[in-house]
Amino acid sequence: MRAWVVRAGENGERERTALDEGLLLVGWDRLRMGDLADATTRDGIRAAVTAAYPEEGPYTVGNWAGQLHRFVHQIRPGDLVVLPARSGLVAVGRVTGDYEYRPEAADGMRHARRVDWLVTDVDRQSVQSDLLDSMGSLLTVFELSRFGAAERVAALSEGKPDPGRPDADEFAATLTEPTRHAQ
């Protein structure tokens, strides 16, 4: 099992729809070329992004293509997903479906995945600072992979507080152990 963050828009514009309809939604409104599932490689997605956003530079195009590739091909049913809400709360769900292209949907709502929202009101104060910092990335789609993140997100999905880093006690001991001098 893996854990991911999928944001619901720069200003939370897809948040309500995502939570109400059990969806993960990514924007990239100008990607109207259809189903990205047919773009089986990152380079294929990069070509679609380049065509839709010709004014963007290669770094931005590469970044967006990587995020879209993760959304379409790397996130799997059964994975956990975190949606940091504009309200300051966090929603945690389990992905239940593959990537879908929804041509009838409004701009910003066409690229989707089904999700079962397990909790939608996790207080950020119940999340340890290292995991909260990881969730703070500016990216739209990214994996939470450090410090036992998937297991910690699983605890949040059960309504429990973040148990913290699995190595926290060992790490803390190295910081607080007094220095021993040779006698």
Short mmCIF file of N, CA, C and O in Angstrom, two decimals, residues 2-109:
data_model
loop_
_atom_site.label_atom_id
_atom_site.label_comp_id
_atom_site.label_asym_id
_atom_site.label_seq_id
_atom_site.Cartn_x
_atom_site.Cartn_y
_atom_site.Cartn_z
N ARG A 2 0.46 2.21 -0.78
CA ARG A 2 1.17 3.48 -0.85
C ARG A 2 0.22 4.59 -0.42
O ARG A 2 -0.99 4.40 -0.38
N ALA A 3 0.79 5.74 -0.11
CA ALA A 3 -0.01 6.91 0.27
C ALA A 3 0.37 8.07 -0.64
O ALA A 3 1.56 8.30 -0.91
N TRP A 4 -0.62 8.80 -1.07
CA TRP A 4 -0.45 9.90 -2.01
C TRP A 4 -1.15 11.14 -1.50
O TRP A 4 -2.10 11.05 -0.72
N VAL A 5 -0.73 12.28 -1.99
CA VAL A 5 -1.48 13.52 -1.84
C VAL A 5 -1.98 13.90 -3.22
O VAL A 5 -1.21 13.85 -4.19
N VAL A 6 -3.26 14.22 -3.31
CA VAL A 6 -3.84 14.77 -4.54
C VAL A 6 -4.62 15.99 -4.13
O VAL A 6 -5.61 15.89 -3.40
N ARG A 7 -4.16 17.15 -4.55
CA ARG A 7 -4.81 18.40 -4.20
C ARG A 7 -6.05 18.63 -5.07
O ARG A 7 -6.15 18.08 -6.16
N ALA A 8 -6.93 19.47 -4.59
CA ALA A 8 -8.19 19.72 -5.29
C ALA A 8 -8.23 21.13 -5.86
O ALA A 8 -9.24 21.82 -5.78
N GLY A 9 -7.13 21.56 -6.43
CA GLY A 9 -7.07 22.89 -7.05
C GLY A 9 -6.26 23.86 -6.21
O GLY A 9 -6.17 23.74 -5.00
N GLU A 10 -5.68 24.81 -6.90
CA GLU A 10 -4.84 25.82 -6.25
C GLU A 10 -5.60 26.56 -5.16
O GLU A 10 -5.05 26.90 -4.12
N ASN A 11 -6.88 26.79 -5.40
CA ASN A 11 -7.72 27.49 -4.43
C ASN A 11 -8.85 26.60 -3.91
O ASN A 11 -9.88 27.10 -3.47
N GLY A 12 -8.67 25.29 -4.01
CA GLY A 12 -9.68 24.36 -3.54
C GLY A 12 -10.93 24.29 -4.40
O GLY A 12 -11.97 23.81 -3.96
N GLU A 13 -10.82 24.71 -5.65
CA GLU A 13 -12.00 24.80 -6.52
C GLU A 13 -12.64 23.44 -6.85
O GLU A 13 -13.80 23.39 -7.25
N ARG A 14 -11.91 22.35 -6.69
CA ARG A 14 -12.47 21.02 -6.95
C ARG A 14 -12.79 20.25 -5.67
O ARG A 14 -13.26 19.12 -5.71
N GLU A 15 -12.54 20.86 -4.53
CA GLU A 15 -12.66 20.20 -3.23
C GLU A 15 -14.07 19.65 -2.97
O GLU A 15 -14.25 18.49 -2.63
N ARG A 16 -15.09 20.50 -3.08
CA ARG A 16 -16.46 20.10 -2.76
C ARG A 16 -16.90 18.97 -3.67
O ARG A 16 -17.46 17.97 -3.21
N THR A 17 -16.64 19.07 -4.97
CA THR A 17 -17.02 18.01 -5.91
C THR A 17 -16.29 16.72 -5.57
O THR A 17 -16.89 15.64 -5.57
N ALA A 18 -14.99 16.81 -5.28
CA ALA A 18 -14.20 15.62 -4.95
C ALA A 18 -14.79 14.90 -3.74
O ALA A 18 -15.00 13.68 -3.76
N LEU A 19 -15.08 15.65 -2.69
CA LEU A 19 -15.61 15.04 -1.47
C LEU A 19 -17.04 14.55 -1.64
O LEU A 19 -17.38 13.46 -1.19
N ASP A 20 -17.87 15.32 -2.30
CA ASP A 20 -19.28 14.95 -2.47
C ASP A 20 -19.47 13.76 -3.40
O ASP A 20 -20.37 12.95 -3.20
N GLU A 21 -18.63 13.66 -4.43
CA GLU A 21 -18.82 12.63 -5.45
C GLU A 21 -17.85 11.46 -5.33
O GLU A 21 -17.86 10.55 -6.16
N GLY A 22 -16.97 11.47 -4.30
CA GLY A 22 -16.02 10.38 -4.13
C GLY A 22 -15.02 10.29 -5.26
O GLY A 22 -14.83 9.24 -5.86
N LEU A 23 -14.38 11.43 -5.53
CA LEU A 23 -13.44 11.50 -6.65
C LEU A 23 -12.12 12.14 -6.24
O LEU A 23 -12.08 12.95 -5.32
N LEU A 24 -11.08 11.79 -6.95
CA LEU A 24 -9.84 12.56 -7.00
C LEU A 24 -9.89 13.28 -8.33
O LEU A 24 -10.18 12.66 -9.35
N LEU A 25 -9.62 14.56 -8.33
CA LEU A 25 -9.71 15.36 -9.55
C LEU A 25 -8.45 16.19 -9.71
O LEU A 25 -8.03 16.84 -8.75
N VAL A 26 -7.87 16.16 -10.88
CA VAL A 26 -6.75 17.05 -11.17
C VAL A 26 -7.16 17.97 -12.31
O VAL A 26 -7.97 17.61 -13.15
N GLY A 27 -6.60 19.14 -12.33
CA GLY A 27 -6.99 20.16 -13.29
C GLY A 27 -6.44 19.95 -14.68
O GLY A 27 -6.84 19.06 -15.40
N TRP A 28 -5.49 20.80 -15.04
CA TRP A 28 -4.94 20.80 -16.39
C TRP A 28 -6.09 20.88 -17.40
O TRP A 28 -6.26 20.02 -18.27
N ASP A 29 -6.87 21.96 -17.26
CA ASP A 29 -8.09 22.18 -18.05
C ASP A 29 -7.89 22.08 -19.55
O ASP A 29 -8.79 21.66 -20.27
N ARG A 30 -6.73 22.50 -20.03
CA ARG A 30 -6.53 22.54 -21.48
C ARG A 30 -6.17 21.18 -22.06
O ARG A 30 -6.09 21.04 -23.28
N LEU A 31 -5.98 20.18 -21.23
CA LEU A 31 -5.73 18.82 -21.72
C LEU A 31 -7.08 18.23 -22.12
O LEU A 31 -7.73 17.55 -21.36
N ARG A 32 -7.51 18.54 -23.33
CA ARG A 32 -8.81 18.09 -23.82
C ARG A 32 -8.66 16.98 -24.85
O ARG A 32 -9.62 16.59 -25.47
N MET A 33 -7.44 16.50 -25.00
CA MET A 33 -7.19 15.54 -26.06
C MET A 33 -7.78 14.17 -25.77
O MET A 33 -7.78 13.30 -26.59
N GLY A 34 -8.35 14.00 -24.60
CA GLY A 34 -9.00 12.73 -24.32
C GLY A 34 -8.30 11.96 -23.22
O GLY A 34 -7.66 12.53 -22.34
N ASP A 35 -8.42 10.68 -23.31
CA ASP A 35 -8.01 9.78 -22.26
C ASP A 35 -6.49 9.65 -22.19
O ASP A 35 -5.86 9.16 -23.11
N LEU A 36 -5.93 10.08 -21.07
CA LEU A 36 -4.48 9.98 -20.87
C LEU A 36 -4.01 8.55 -20.66
O LEU A 36 -2.82 8.27 -20.71
N ALA A 37 -4.94 7.64 -20.39
CA ALA A 37 -4.56 6.23 -20.22
C ALA A 37 -3.92 5.69 -21.49
O ALA A 37 -3.12 4.76 -21.44
N ASP A 38 -4.25 6.28 -22.65
CA ASP A 38 -3.64 5.85 -23.91
C ASP A 38 -2.19 6.31 -24.02
O ASP A 38 -1.42 5.75 -24.80
N ALA A 39 -1.82 7.31 -23.23
CA ALA A 39 -0.42 7.77 -23.17
C ALA A 39 0.27 6.93 -22.10
O ALA A 39 0.27 7.27 -20.93
N THR A 40 0.80 5.81 -22.50
CA THR A 40 1.30 4.82 -21.54
C THR A 40 2.65 5.17 -20.94
O THR A 40 3.07 4.55 -19.98
N THR A 41 3.32 6.16 -21.50
CA THR A 41 4.62 6.54 -20.96
C THR A 41 4.58 7.99 -20.51
O THR A 41 3.72 8.77 -20.93
N ARG A 42 5.56 8.34 -19.71
CA ARG A 42 5.68 9.73 -19.28
C ARG A 42 5.93 10.63 -20.50
O ARG A 42 5.42 11.74 -20.56
N ASP A 43 6.69 10.13 -21.47
CA ASP A 43 6.95 10.92 -22.68
C ASP A 43 5.67 11.17 -23.47
O ASP A 43 5.49 12.23 -24.05
N GLY A 44 4.77 10.19 -23.49
CA GLY A 44 3.49 10.37 -24.16
C GLY A 44 2.66 11.45 -23.48
O GLY A 44 2.03 12.28 -24.14
N ILE A 45 2.66 11.44 -22.16
CA ILE A 45 1.94 12.47 -21.42
C ILE A 45 2.62 13.82 -21.60
O ILE A 45 1.96 14.84 -21.77
N ARG A 46 3.95 13.82 -21.63
CA ARG A 46 4.70 15.07 -21.86
C ARG A 46 4.30 15.69 -23.20
O ARG A 46 4.11 16.90 -23.31
N ALA A 47 4.16 14.87 -24.23
CA ALA A 47 3.76 15.38 -25.55
C ALA A 47 2.37 16.01 -25.49
O ALA A 47 2.14 17.07 -26.09
N ALA A 48 1.45 15.39 -24.76
CA ALA A 48 0.10 15.94 -24.62
C ALA A 48 0.13 17.27 -23.87
O ALA A 48 -0.56 18.23 -24.26
N VAL A 49 0.93 17.35 -22.82
CA VAL A 49 1.05 18.59 -22.04
C VAL A 49 1.68 19.69 -22.89
O VAL A 49 1.22 20.83 -22.88
N THR A 50 2.72 19.35 -23.64
CA THR A 50 3.38 20.33 -24.50
C THR A 50 2.41 20.89 -25.52
O THR A 50 2.39 22.10 -25.77
N ALA A 51 1.59 20.03 -26.10
CA ALA A 51 0.62 20.48 -27.10
C ALA A 51 -0.45 21.38 -26.47
O ALA A 51 -0.87 22.36 -27.07
N ALA A 52 -0.88 21.06 -25.26
CA ALA A 52 -1.93 21.84 -24.60
C ALA A 52 -1.42 23.14 -24.00
O ALA A 52 -2.17 24.11 -23.87
N TYR A 53 -0.14 23.16 -23.62
CA TYR A 53 0.45 24.33 -22.95
C TYR A 53 1.76 24.72 -23.64
O TYR A 53 2.84 24.63 -23.06
N PRO A 54 1.69 25.16 -24.91
CA PRO A 54 2.92 25.44 -25.67
C PRO A 54 3.75 26.59 -25.09
O PRO A 54 4.94 26.67 -25.38
N GLU A 55 3.16 27.45 -24.29
CA GLU A 55 3.89 28.58 -23.71
C GLU A 55 4.74 28.19 -22.50
O GLU A 55 5.57 28.97 -22.05
N GLU A 56 4.56 26.99 -21.99
CA GLU A 56 5.30 26.56 -20.80
C GLU A 56 6.67 26.01 -21.18
O GLU A 56 6.83 25.38 -22.22
N GLY A 57 7.63 26.24 -20.31
CA GLY A 57 8.99 25.77 -20.54
C GLY A 57 9.15 24.29 -20.26
O GLY A 57 8.25 23.65 -19.68
N PRO A 58 10.29 23.73 -20.63
CA PRO A 58 10.50 22.29 -20.49
C PRO A 58 10.48 21.80 -19.04
O PRO A 58 10.03 20.69 -18.77
N TYR A 59 10.93 22.62 -18.10
CA TYR A 59 10.91 22.20 -16.69
C TYR A 59 9.47 22.03 -16.22
O TYR A 59 9.10 21.03 -15.61
N THR A 60 8.63 23.03 -16.49
CA THR A 60 7.22 22.98 -16.07
C THR A 60 6.51 21.82 -16.75
O THR A 60 5.78 21.07 -16.10
N VAL A 61 6.72 21.66 -18.04
CA VAL A 61 6.08 20.57 -18.78
C VAL A 61 6.50 19.22 -18.20
O VAL A 61 5.67 18.33 -17.98
N GLY A 62 7.78 19.06 -17.90
CA GLY A 62 8.28 17.81 -17.32
C GLY A 62 7.67 17.55 -15.94
O GLY A 62 7.30 16.42 -15.62
N ASN A 63 7.58 18.60 -15.13
CA ASN A 63 6.99 18.48 -13.80
C ASN A 63 5.53 18.05 -13.91
O ASN A 63 5.09 17.11 -13.24
N TRP A 64 4.77 18.73 -14.74
CA TRP A 64 3.35 18.40 -14.89
C TRP A 64 3.17 17.00 -15.47
O TRP A 64 2.28 16.26 -15.04
N ALA A 65 3.99 16.65 -16.43
CA ALA A 65 3.88 15.31 -17.03
C ALA A 65 4.15 14.24 -15.97
O ALA A 65 3.47 13.20 -15.94
N GLY A 66 5.12 14.47 -15.11
CA GLY A 66 5.41 13.51 -14.03
C GLY A 66 4.23 13.36 -13.08
O GLY A 66 3.87 12.24 -12.69
N GLN A 67 3.61 14.47 -12.72
CA GLN A 67 2.46 14.41 -11.81
C GLN A 67 1.29 13.68 -12.47
O GLN A 67 0.64 12.83 -11.84
N LEU A 68 1.03 13.99 -13.73
CA LEU A 68 -0.06 13.32 -14.44
C LEU A 68 0.22 11.83 -14.62
O LEU A 68 -0.68 11.00 -14.52
N HIS A 69 1.47 11.49 -14.89
CA HIS A 69 1.84 10.08 -15.04
C HIS A 69 1.58 9.33 -13.73
O HIS A 69 1.04 8.22 -13.73
N ARG A 70 1.94 9.94 -12.60
CA ARG A 70 1.66 9.31 -11.30
C ARG A 70 0.15 9.11 -11.12
O ARG A 70 -0.30 8.05 -10.70
N PHE A 71 -0.62 10.15 -11.44
CA PHE A 71 -2.07 10.10 -11.26
C PHE A 71 -2.70 9.01 -12.13
O PHE A 71 -3.56 8.26 -11.68
N VAL A 72 -2.27 8.92 -13.37
CA VAL A 72 -2.87 7.99 -14.33
C VAL A 72 -2.36 6.56 -14.13
O VAL A 72 -3.14 5.61 -14.15
N HIS A 73 -1.05 6.39 -13.93
CA HIS A 73 -0.45 5.06 -14.01
C HIS A 73 0.13 4.50 -12.71
O HIS A 73 0.30 3.29 -12.61
N GLN A 74 0.48 5.34 -11.75
CA GLN A 74 1.15 4.81 -10.56
C GLN A 74 0.23 4.64 -9.35
O GLN A 74 0.42 3.72 -8.57
N ILE A 75 -0.73 5.52 -9.18
CA ILE A 75 -1.70 5.35 -8.11
C ILE A 75 -2.53 4.12 -8.45
O ILE A 75 -2.91 3.92 -9.61
N ARG A 76 -2.78 3.29 -7.46
CA ARG A 76 -3.50 2.04 -7.68
C ARG A 76 -4.71 1.93 -6.75
O ARG A 76 -4.68 2.46 -5.63
N PRO A 77 -5.74 1.23 -7.18
CA PRO A 77 -6.83 0.93 -6.25
C PRO A 77 -6.26 0.26 -5.00
O PRO A 77 -5.39 -0.61 -5.09
N GLY A 78 -6.74 0.69 -3.85
CA GLY A 78 -6.24 0.19 -2.57
C GLY A 78 -5.27 1.15 -1.91
O GLY A 78 -5.07 1.11 -0.70
N ASP A 79 -4.64 2.02 -2.70
CA ASP A 79 -3.73 3.01 -2.13
C ASP A 79 -4.53 4.03 -1.32
O ASP A 79 -5.70 4.28 -1.59
N LEU A 80 -3.87 4.64 -0.35
CA LEU A 80 -4.48 5.70 0.43
C LEU A 80 -4.16 7.04 -0.21
O LEU A 80 -3.11 7.20 -0.83
N VAL A 81 -5.06 7.99 -0.03
CA VAL A 81 -4.86 9.32 -0.59
C VAL A 81 -5.28 10.35 0.45
O VAL A 81 -6.22 10.16 1.20
N VAL A 82 -4.51 11.44 0.48
CA VAL A 82 -4.77 12.56 1.38
C VAL A 82 -5.15 13.76 0.53
O VAL A 82 -4.51 14.04 -0.48
N LEU A 83 -6.22 14.45 0.95
CA LEU A 83 -6.62 15.68 0.30
C LEU A 83 -6.59 16.77 1.38
O LEU A 83 -7.45 16.81 2.25
N PRO A 84 -5.54 17.62 1.36
CA PRO A 84 -5.49 18.73 2.31
C PRO A 84 -6.53 19.78 1.88
O PRO A 84 -6.48 20.29 0.77
N ALA A 85 -7.50 20.05 2.75
CA ALA A 85 -8.58 20.97 2.42
C ALA A 85 -8.21 22.41 2.78
O ALA A 85 -7.39 22.65 3.66
N ARG A 86 -8.83 23.33 2.09
CA ARG A 86 -8.59 24.76 2.35
C ARG A 86 -9.04 25.16 3.75
O ARG A 86 -8.57 26.14 4.30
N SER A 87 -9.94 24.39 4.33
CA SER A 87 -10.46 24.68 5.67
C SER A 87 -9.42 24.43 6.76
O SER A 87 -9.64 24.79 7.90
N GLY A 88 -8.33 23.76 6.39
CA GLY A 88 -7.33 23.38 7.38
C GLY A 88 -7.49 21.94 7.82
O GLY A 88 -6.64 21.42 8.53
N LEU A 89 -8.57 21.30 7.40
CA LEU A 89 -8.76 19.89 7.71
C LEU A 89 -8.13 19.04 6.61
O LEU A 89 -7.76 19.56 5.56
N VAL A 90 -8.03 17.76 6.87
CA VAL A 90 -7.46 16.81 5.91
C VAL A 90 -8.47 15.69 5.71
O VAL A 90 -9.03 15.18 6.68
N ALA A 91 -8.69 15.30 4.46
CA ALA A 91 -9.51 14.13 4.14
C ALA A 91 -8.58 12.99 3.76
O ALA A 91 -7.55 13.21 3.12
N VAL A 92 -8.95 11.78 4.16
CA VAL A 92 -8.17 10.59 3.82
C VAL A 92 -9.12 9.58 3.22
O VAL A 92 -10.20 9.32 3.77
N GLY A 93 -8.72 9.01 2.09
CA GLY A 93 -9.55 8.03 1.43
C GLY A 93 -8.74 6.88 0.87
O GLY A 93 -7.51 6.90 0.89
N ARG A 94 -9.47 5.88 0.38
CA ARG A 94 -8.85 4.73 -0.27
C ARG A 94 -9.28 4.75 -1.73
O ARG A 94 -10.48 4.82 -2.03
N VAL A 95 -8.31 4.70 -2.63
CA VAL A 95 -8.58 4.71 -4.06
C VAL A 95 -9.32 3.42 -4.41
O VAL A 95 -8.91 2.33 -4.03
N THR A 96 -10.44 3.57 -5.15
CA THR A 96 -11.25 2.42 -5.52
C THR A 96 -11.31 2.18 -7.02
O THR A 96 -11.83 1.16 -7.45
N GLY A 97 -10.80 3.12 -7.80
CA GLY A 97 -10.92 2.97 -9.25
C GLY A 97 -9.69 3.41 -10.00
O GLY A 97 -8.84 4.13 -9.49
N ASP A 98 -9.63 2.97 -11.23
CA ASP A 98 -8.57 3.37 -12.15
C ASP A 98 -8.84 4.77 -12.67
O ASP A 98 -9.93 5.33 -12.48
N TYR A 99 -7.87 5.31 -13.37
CA TYR A 99 -8.01 6.61 -14.01
C TYR A 99 -9.20 6.60 -14.97
O TYR A 99 -9.43 5.62 -15.68
N GLU A 100 -9.96 7.70 -14.97
CA GLU A 100 -11.08 7.87 -15.90
C GLU A 100 -10.95 9.24 -16.56
O GLU A 100 -10.61 10.22 -15.90
N TYR A 101 -11.26 9.27 -17.84
CA TYR A 101 -11.41 10.56 -18.52
C TYR A 101 -12.89 10.79 -18.69
O TYR A 101 -13.61 9.94 -19.24
N ARG A 102 -13.37 11.93 -18.19
CA ARG A 102 -14.80 12.24 -18.21
C ARG A 102 -15.04 13.44 -19.13
O ARG A 102 -15.04 14.58 -18.67
N PRO A 103 -15.24 13.20 -20.44
CA PRO A 103 -15.34 14.31 -21.40
C PRO A 103 -16.52 15.24 -21.14
O PRO A 103 -16.47 16.42 -21.50
N GLU A 104 -17.58 14.75 -20.49
CA GLU A 104 -18.76 15.56 -20.23
C GLU A 104 -18.60 16.48 -19.02
O GLU A 104 -19.40 17.40 -18.82
N ALA A 105 -17.58 16.24 -18.22
CA ALA A 105 -17.39 17.01 -16.99
C ALA A 105 -16.90 18.42 -17.29
O ALA A 105 -16.35 18.70 -18.36
N ALA A 106 -17.06 19.29 -16.33
CA ALA A 106 -16.61 20.68 -16.44
C ALA A 106 -15.09 20.75 -16.49
O ALA A 106 -14.39 19.80 -16.10
N ASP A 107 -14.58 21.88 -16.97
CA ASP A 107 -13.14 22.09 -16.96
C ASP A 107 -12.58 21.82 -15.57
O ASP A 107 -13.17 22.20 -14.57
N GLY A 108 -11.44 21.15 -15.54
CA GLY A 108 -10.78 20.85 -14.28
C GLY A 108 -11.32 19.62 -13.58
O GLY A 108 -10.80 19.22 -12.55
N MET A 109 -12.35 19.01 -14.15
CA MET A 109 -12.98 17.86 -13.51
C MET A 109 -12.98 16.62 -14.42
O MET A 109 -13.63 15.65 -14.12
#
